[in-house]
PDB file of N, CA and C in Angstrom:
ATOM      1  N   PRO A   1      49.422  57.075-148.173  1.00  0.00           N
ATOM      2  CA  PRO A   1      47.981  57.212-148.335  1.00  0.00           C
ATOM      3  C   PRO A   1      47.237  55.871-148.298  1.00  0.00           C
ATOM      4  N   VAL A   2      47.839  54.796-148.830  1.00  0.00           N
ATOM      5  CA  VAL A   2      47.165  53.491-148.836  1.00  0.00           C
ATOM      6  C   VAL A   2      47.015  52.968-147.417  1.00  0.00           C
ATOM      7  N   ALA A   3      48.091  52.956-146.645  1.00  0.00           N
ATOM      8  CA  ALA A   3      48.027  52.460-145.271  1.00  0.00           C
ATOM      9  C   ALA A   3      47.033  53.268-144.446  1.00  0.00           C
ATOM     10  N   GLU A   4      47.018  54.572-144.636  1.00  0.00           N
ATOM     11  CA  GLU A   4      46.076  55.428-143.913  1.00  0.00           C
ATOM     12  C   GLU A   4      44.640  55.108-144.311  1.00  0.00           C
ATOM     13  N   THR A   5      44.394  54.861-145.587  1.00  0.00           N
ATOM     14  CA  THR A   5      43.052  54.501-146.053  1.00  0.00           C
ATOM     15  C   THR A   5      42.595  53.207-145.398  1.00  0.00           C
ATOM     16  N   PHE A   6      43.480  52.205-145.327  1.00  0.00           N
ATOM     17  CA  PHE A   6      43.105  50.948-144.678  1.00  0.00           C
ATOM     18  C   PHE A   6      42.909  51.124-143.177  1.00  0.00           C
ATOM     19  N   ARG A   7      43.661  52.030-142.547  1.00  0.00           N
ATOM     20  CA  ARG A   7      43.472  52.305-141.126  1.00  0.00           C
ATOM     21  C   ARG A   7      42.069  52.871-140.886  1.00  0.00           C
ATOM     22  N   VAL A   8      41.646  53.806-141.738  1.00  0.00           N
ATOM     23  CA  VAL A   8      40.316  54.397-141.623  1.00  0.00           C
ATOM     24  C   VAL A   8      39.239  53.337-141.850  1.00  0.00           C
ATOM     25  N   ILE A   9      39.437  52.488-142.849  1.00  0.00           N
ATOM     26  CA  ILE A   9      38.480  51.408-143.123  1.00  0.00           C
ATOM     27  C   ILE A   9      38.369  50.491-141.900  1.00  0.00           C
ATOM     28  N   GLN A  10      39.508  50.104-141.323  1.00  0.00           N
ATOM     29  CA  GLN A  10      39.508  49.224-140.151  1.00  0.00           C
ATOM     30  C   GLN A  10      38.743  49.873-138.990  1.00  0.00           C
ATOM     31  N   GLU A  11      38.954  51.155-138.773  1.00  0.00           N
ATOM     32  CA  GLU A  11      38.267  51.853-137.673  1.00  0.00           C
ATOM     33  C   GLU A  11      36.764  51.948-137.905  1.00  0.00           C
ATOM     34  N   ALA A  12      36.330  51.971-139.166  1.00  0.00           N
ATOM     35  CA  ALA A  12      34.909  52.080-139.491  1.00  0.00           C
ATOM     36  C   ALA A  12      34.196  50.725-139.490  1.00  0.00           C
ATOM     37  N   MET A  13      34.951  49.650-139.350  1.00  0.00           N
ATOM     38  CA  MET A  13      34.414  48.293-139.395  1.00  0.00           C
ATOM     39  C   MET A  13      33.360  48.097-138.303  1.00  0.00           C
ATOM     40  N   SER A  14      32.285  47.416-138.651  1.00  0.00           N
ATOM     41  CA  SER A  14      31.266  47.096-137.657  1.00  0.00           C
ATOM     42  C   SER A  14      30.626  45.753-137.995  1.00  0.00           C
ATOM     43  N   GLU A  15      30.016  45.151-136.994  1.00  0.00           N
ATOM     44  CA  GLU A  15      29.313  43.879-137.218  1.00  0.00           C
ATOM     45  C   GLU A  15      28.201  44.060-138.251  1.00  0.00           C
ATOM     46  N   GLU A  16      27.582  45.231-138.263  1.00  0.00           N
ATOM     47  CA  GLU A  16      26.510  45.500-139.225  1.00  0.00           C
ATOM     48  C   GLU A  16      27.038  45.441-140.653  1.00  0.00           C
ATOM     49  N   TYR A  17      28.211  46.066-140.913  1.00  0.00           N
ATOM     50  CA  TYR A  17      28.819  46.008-142.248  1.00  0.00           C
ATOM     51  C   TYR A  17      29.150  44.564-142.632  1.00  0.00           C
ATOM     52  N   VAL A  18      29.701  43.819-141.685  1.00  0.00           N
ATOM     53  CA  VAL A  18      30.060  42.425-141.950  1.00  0.00           C
ATOM     54  C   VAL A  18      28.811  41.619-142.268  1.00  0.00           C
ATOM     55  N   ARG A  19      27.785  41.751-141.449  1.00  0.00           N
ATOM     56  CA  ARG A  19      26.545  40.998-141.624  1.00  0.00           C
ATOM     57  C   ARG A  19      25.878  41.328-142.959  1.00  0.00           C
ATOM     58  N   SER A  20      25.894  42.601-143.359  1.00  0.00           N
ATOM     59  CA  SER A  20      25.187  42.989-144.578  1.00  0.00           C
ATOM     60  C   SER A  20      26.015  42.758-145.852  1.00  0.00           C
ATOM     61  N   THR A  21      27.336  42.714-145.743  1.00  0.00           N
ATOM     62  CA  THR A  21      28.177  42.584-146.934  1.00  0.00           C
ATOM     63  C   THR A  21      28.549  41.135-147.229  1.00  0.00           C
ATOM     64  N   GLN A  22      29.099  40.434-146.240  1.00  0.00           N
ATOM     65  CA  GLN A  22      29.504  39.035-146.405  1.00  0.00           C
ATOM     66  C   GLN A  22      30.418  38.833-147.609  1.00  0.00           C
ATOM     67  N   GLY A  23      31.477  39.637-147.692  1.00  0.00           N
ATOM     68  CA  GLY A  23      32.417  39.503-148.795  1.00  0.00           C
ATOM     69  C   GLY A  23      33.837  39.816-148.354  1.00  0.00           C
ATOM     70  N   VAL A  24      34.789  39.228-149.061  1.00  0.00           N
ATOM     71  CA  VAL A  24      36.211  39.487-148.815  1.00  0.00           C
ATOM     72  C   VAL A  24      36.800  40.044-150.102  1.00  0.00           C
ATOM     73  N   PHE A  25      37.453  41.199-149.981  1.00  0.00           N
ATOM     74  CA  PHE A  25      38.005  41.911-151.119  1.00  0.00           C
ATOM     75  C   PHE A  25      39.519  41.962-151.000  1.00  0.00           C
ATOM     76  N   GLN A  26      40.193  41.544-152.047  1.00  0.00           N
ATOM     77  CA  GLN A  26      41.656  41.558-152.084  1.00  0.00           C
ATOM     78  C   GLN A  26      42.077  42.557-153.156  1.00  0.00           C
ATOM     79  N   PHE A  27      43.053  43.382-152.820  1.00  0.00           N
ATOM     80  CA  PHE A  27      43.538  44.412-153.728  1.00  0.00           C
ATOM     81  C   PHE A  27      45.003  44.159-154.033  1.00  0.00           C
ATOM     82  N   GLU A  28      45.327  44.019-155.317  1.00  0.00           N
ATOM     83  CA  GLU A  28      46.707  43.885-155.781  1.00  0.00           C
ATOM     84  C   GLU A  28      47.106  45.257-156.302  1.00  0.00           C
ATOM     85  N   LEU A  29      47.834  46.005-155.475  1.00  0.00           N
ATOM     86  CA  LEU A  29      48.151  47.387-155.801  1.00  0.00           C
ATOM     87  C   LEU A  29      49.568  47.539-156.327  1.00  0.00           C
ATOM     88  N   SER A  30      49.722  48.409-157.318  1.00  0.00           N
ATOM     89  CA  SER A  30      51.047  48.726-157.860  1.00  0.00           C
ATOM     90  C   SER A  30      51.378  50.170-157.481  1.00  0.00           C
ATOM     91  N   GLY A  31      52.651  50.488-157.512  1.00  0.00           N
ATOM     92  CA  GLY A  31      53.073  51.843-157.182  1.00  0.00           C
ATOM     93  C   GLY A  31      53.411  51.984-155.706  1.00  0.00           C
ATOM     94  N   ASP A  32      53.385  53.229-155.211  1.00  0.00           N
ATOM     95  CA  ASP A  32      53.711  53.496-153.806  1.00  0.00           C
ATOM     96  C   ASP A  32      52.807  52.685-152.883  1.00  0.00           C
ATOM     97  N   GLU A  33      53.391  52.056-151.896  1.00  0.00           N
ATOM     98  CA  GLU A  33      52.680  51.206-150.927  1.00  0.00           C
ATOM     99  C   GLU A  33      51.945  50.061-151.619  1.00  0.00           C
ATOM    100  N   GLY A  34      52.481  49.629-152.751  1.00  0.00           N
ATOM    101  CA  GLY A  34      51.870  48.536-153.492  1.00  0.00           C
ATOM    102  C   GLY A  34      52.007  47.216-152.753  1.00  0.00           C
ATOM    103  N   GLY A  35      51.382  46.205-153.283  1.00  0.00           N
ATOM    104  CA  GLY A  35      51.391  44.875-152.691  1.00  0.00           C
ATOM    105  C   GLY A  35      49.971  44.375-152.540  1.00  0.00           C
ATOM    106  N   THR A  36      49.804  43.349-151.742  1.00  0.00           N
ATOM    107  CA  THR A  36      48.500  42.753-151.512  1.00  0.00           C
ATOM    108  C   THR A  36      47.898  43.332-150.238  1.00  0.00           C
ATOM    109  N   TRP A  37      46.683  43.831-150.336  1.00  0.00           N
ATOM    110  CA  TRP A  37      45.928  44.381-149.218  1.00  0.00           C
ATOM    111  C   TRP A  37      44.534  43.738-149.247  1.00  0.00           C
ATOM    112  N   TYR A  38      43.808  43.814-148.142  1.00  0.00           N
ATOM    113  CA  TYR A  38      42.485  43.178-148.124  1.00  0.00           C
ATOM    114  C   TYR A  38      41.504  43.906-147.206  1.00  0.00           C
ATOM    115  N   ILE A  39      40.226  43.670-147.477  1.00  0.00           N
ATOM    116  CA  ILE A  39      39.133  44.061-146.593  1.00  0.00           C
ATOM    117  C   ILE A  39      38.279  42.815-146.425  1.00  0.00           C
ATOM    118  N   ASP A  40      38.172  42.324-145.198  1.00  0.00           N
ATOM    119  CA  ASP A  40      37.399  41.121-144.896  1.00  0.00           C
ATOM    120  C   ASP A  40      36.106  41.541-144.211  1.00  0.00           C
ATOM    121  N   LEU A  41      35.019  41.456-144.952  1.00  0.00           N
ATOM    122  CA  LEU A  41      33.697  41.762-144.410  1.00  0.00           C
ATOM    123  C   LEU A  41      32.855  40.492-144.388  1.00  0.00           C
ATOM    124  N   LYS A  42      33.510  39.393-144.051  1.00  0.00           N
ATOM    125  CA  LYS A  42      32.839  38.099-143.960  1.00  0.00           C
ATOM    126  C   LYS A  42      33.114  37.452-142.610  1.00  0.00           C
ATOM    127  N   THR A  43      34.354  37.534-142.147  1.00  0.00           N
ATOM    128  CA  THR A  43      34.770  36.925-140.890  1.00  0.00           C
ATOM    129  C   THR A  43      34.303  37.790-139.726  1.00  0.00           C
ATOM    130  N   LYS A  44      33.873  37.158-138.644  1.00  0.00           N
ATOM    131  CA  LYS A  44      33.338  37.874-137.473  1.00  0.00           C
ATOM    132  C   LYS A  44      34.216  39.065-137.088  1.00  0.00           C
ATOM    133  N   GLY A  45      33.597  40.217-136.967  1.00  0.00           N
ATOM    134  CA  GLY A  45      34.307  41.430-136.584  1.00  0.00           C
ATOM    135  C   GLY A  45      34.909  42.182-137.751  1.00  0.00           C
ATOM    136  N   GLY A  46      35.202  41.495-138.837  1.00  0.00           N
ATOM    137  CA  GLY A  46      35.808  42.124-139.998  1.00  0.00           C
ATOM    138  C   GLY A  46      37.237  42.540-139.729  1.00  0.00           C
ATOM    139  N   SER A  47      37.981  42.776-140.786  1.00  0.00           N
ATOM    140  CA  SER A  47      39.356  43.240-140.660  1.00  0.00           C
ATOM    141  C   SER A  47      39.811  43.808-141.999  1.00  0.00           C
ATOM    142  N   ALA A  48      40.886  44.566-141.939  1.00  0.00           N
ATOM    143  CA  ALA A  48      41.453  45.149-143.147  1.00  0.00           C
ATOM    144  C   ALA A  48      42.931  45.379-142.907  1.00  0.00           C
ATOM    145  N   GLY A  49      43.738  45.257-143.966  1.00  0.00           N
ATOM    146  CA  GLY A  49      45.151  45.516-143.791  1.00  0.00           C
ATOM    147  C   GLY A  49      46.006  44.978-144.909  1.00  0.00           C
ATOM    148  N   PHE A  50      47.309  44.935-144.633  1.00  0.00           N
ATOM    149  CA  PHE A  50      48.301  44.492-145.603  1.00  0.00           C
ATOM    150  C   PHE A  50      48.412  42.978-145.565  1.00  0.00           C
ATOM    151  N   GLY A  51      48.598  42.373-146.727  1.00  0.00           N
ATOM    152  CA  GLY A  51      48.769  40.929-146.828  1.00  0.00           C
ATOM    153  C   GLY A  51      47.533  40.278-147.396  1.00  0.00           C
ATOM    154  N   LYS A  52      47.563  38.960-147.428  1.00  0.00           N
ATOM    155  CA  LYS A  52      46.414  38.218-147.946  1.00  0.00           C
ATOM    156  C   LYS A  52      45.400  38.015-146.822  1.00  0.00           C
ATOM    157  N   PRO A  53      44.112  37.967-147.166  1.00  0.00           N
ATOM    158  CA  PRO A  53      43.102  37.713-146.144  1.00  0.00           C
ATOM    159  C   PRO A  53      43.220  36.290-145.620  1.00  0.00           C
ATOM    160  N   SER A  54      42.664  36.054-144.427  1.00  0.00           N
ATOM    161  CA  SER A  54      42.747  34.726-143.808  1.00  0.00           C
ATOM    162  C   SER A  54      41.841  33.705-144.490  1.00  0.00           C
ATOM    163  N   VAL A  55      40.900  34.177-145.285  1.00  0.00           N
ATOM    164  CA  VAL A  55      40.013  33.301-146.062  1.00  0.00           C
ATOM    165  C   VAL A  55      40.122  33.699-147.531  1.00  0.00           C
ATOM    166  N   THR A  56      39.652  32.846-148.414  1.00  0.00           N
ATOM    167  CA  THR A  56      39.723  33.118-149.845  1.00  0.00           C
ATOM    168  C   THR A  56      38.904  34.349-150.206  1.00  0.00           C
ATOM    169  N   ALA A  57      39.484  35.233-150.985  1.00  0.00           N
ATOM    170  CA  ALA A  57      38.801  36.456-151.402  1.00  0.00           C
ATOM    171  C   ALA A  57      37.681  36.133-152.387  1.00  0.00           C
ATOM    172  N   ASP A  58      36.566  36.855-152.239  1.00  0.00           N
ATOM    173  CA  ASP A  58      35.456  36.738-153.182  1.00  0.00           C
ATOM    174  C   ASP A  58      35.717  37.593-154.425  1.00  0.00           C
ATOM    175  N   VAL A  59      36.459  38.671-154.244  1.00  0.00           N
ATOM    176  CA  VAL A  59      36.768  39.602-155.318  1.00  0.00           C
ATOM    177  C   VAL A  59      38.244  39.976-155.215  1.00  0.00           C
ATOM    178  N   VAL A  60      38.941  39.949-156.346  1.00  0.00           N
ATOM    179  CA  VAL A  60      40.329  40.396-156.393  1.00  0.00           C
ATOM    180  C   VAL A  60      40.402  41.523-157.421  1.00  0.00           C
ATOM    181  N   MET A  61      40.891  42.679-156.987  1.00  0.00           N
ATOM    182  CA  MET A  61      41.016  43.829-157.880  1.00  0.00           C
ATOM    183  C   MET A  61      42.485  44.209-158.015  1.00  0.00           C
ATOM    184  N   SER A  62      42.894  44.508-159.238  1.00  0.00           N
ATOM    185  CA  SER A  62      44.252  44.975-159.500  1.00  0.00           C
ATOM    186  C   SER A  62      44.167  46.407-159.989  1.00  0.00           C
ATOM    187  N   MET A  63      44.942  47.283-159.337  1.00  0.00           N
ATOM    188  CA  MET A  63      44.931  48.694-159.714  1.00  0.00           C
ATOM    189  C   MET A  63      46.146  49.382-159.131  1.00  0.00           C
ATOM    190  N   SER A  64      46.352  50.627-159.524  1.00  0.00           N
ATOM    191  CA  SER A  64      47.444  51.399-158.943  1.00  0.00           C
ATOM    192  C   SER A  64      47.032  51.878-157.555  1.00  0.00           C
ATOM    193  N   SER A  65      48.021  52.136-156.714  1.00  0.00           N
ATOM    194  CA  SER A  65      47.757  52.662-155.381  1.00  0.00           C
ATOM    195  C   SER A  65      47.008  53.979-155.461  1.00  0.00           C
ATOM    196  N   ALA A  66      47.377  54.815-156.428  1.00  0.00           N
ATOM    197  CA  ALA A  66      46.724  56.108-156.593  1.00  0.00           C
ATOM    198  C   ALA A  66      45.241  55.942-156.917  1.00  0.00           C
ATOM    199  N   ASP A  67      44.903  54.994-157.799  1.00  0.00           N
ATOM    200  CA  ASP A  67      43.498  54.756-158.132  1.00  0.00           C
ATOM    201  C   ASP A  67      42.732  54.202-156.936  1.00  0.00           C
ATOM    202  N   PHE A  68      43.371  53.348-156.150  1.00  0.00           N
ATOM    203  CA  PHE A  68      42.730  52.813-154.950  1.00  0.00           C
ATOM    204  C   PHE A  68      42.354  53.937-153.993  1.00  0.00           C
ATOM    205  N   VAL A  69      43.295  54.830-153.742  1.00  0.00           N
ATOM    206  CA  VAL A  69      43.038  55.952-152.828  1.00  0.00           C
ATOM    207  C   VAL A  69      41.908  56.824-153.376  1.00  0.00           C
ATOM    208  N   LYS A  70      41.921  57.093-154.667  1.00  0.00           N
ATOM    209  CA  LYS A  70      40.839  57.882-155.284  1.00  0.00           C
ATOM    210  C   LYS A  70      39.485  57.191-155.121  1.00  0.00           C
ATOM    211  N   MET A  71      39.459  55.871-155.291  1.00  0.00           N
ATOM    212  CA  MET A  71      38.222  55.112-155.183  1.00  0.00           C
ATOM    213  C   MET A  71      37.616  55.218-153.783  1.00  0.00           C
ATOM    214  N   PHE A  72      38.445  55.269-152.756  1.00  0.00           N
ATOM    215  CA  PHE A  72      37.951  55.268-151.384  1.00  0.00           C
ATOM    216  C   PHE A  72      37.847  56.663-150.769  1.00  0.00           C
ATOM    217  N   THR A  73      38.212  57.710-151.524  1.00  0.00           N
ATOM    218  CA  THR A  73      38.074  59.061-150.953  1.00  0.00           C
ATOM    219  C   THR A  73      37.004  59.865-151.612  1.00  0.00           C
TER     220      THR A  73
END
């Protein structure tokens, strides 16, 4: 569910979201599909996925994978 959520986020990415948000979010997830994930809405084009973002995160959130999926659905 986490990887699928990030896939959907990546597909929804647009220059408009990047321009209006200007933030990088890092998620430290525990549980199934846990690890470090990110949403970059600062770098041109934006990006989302597994691992650390290419730039320093503005916000770092720690939560369970289940809570992350609930937050985005």
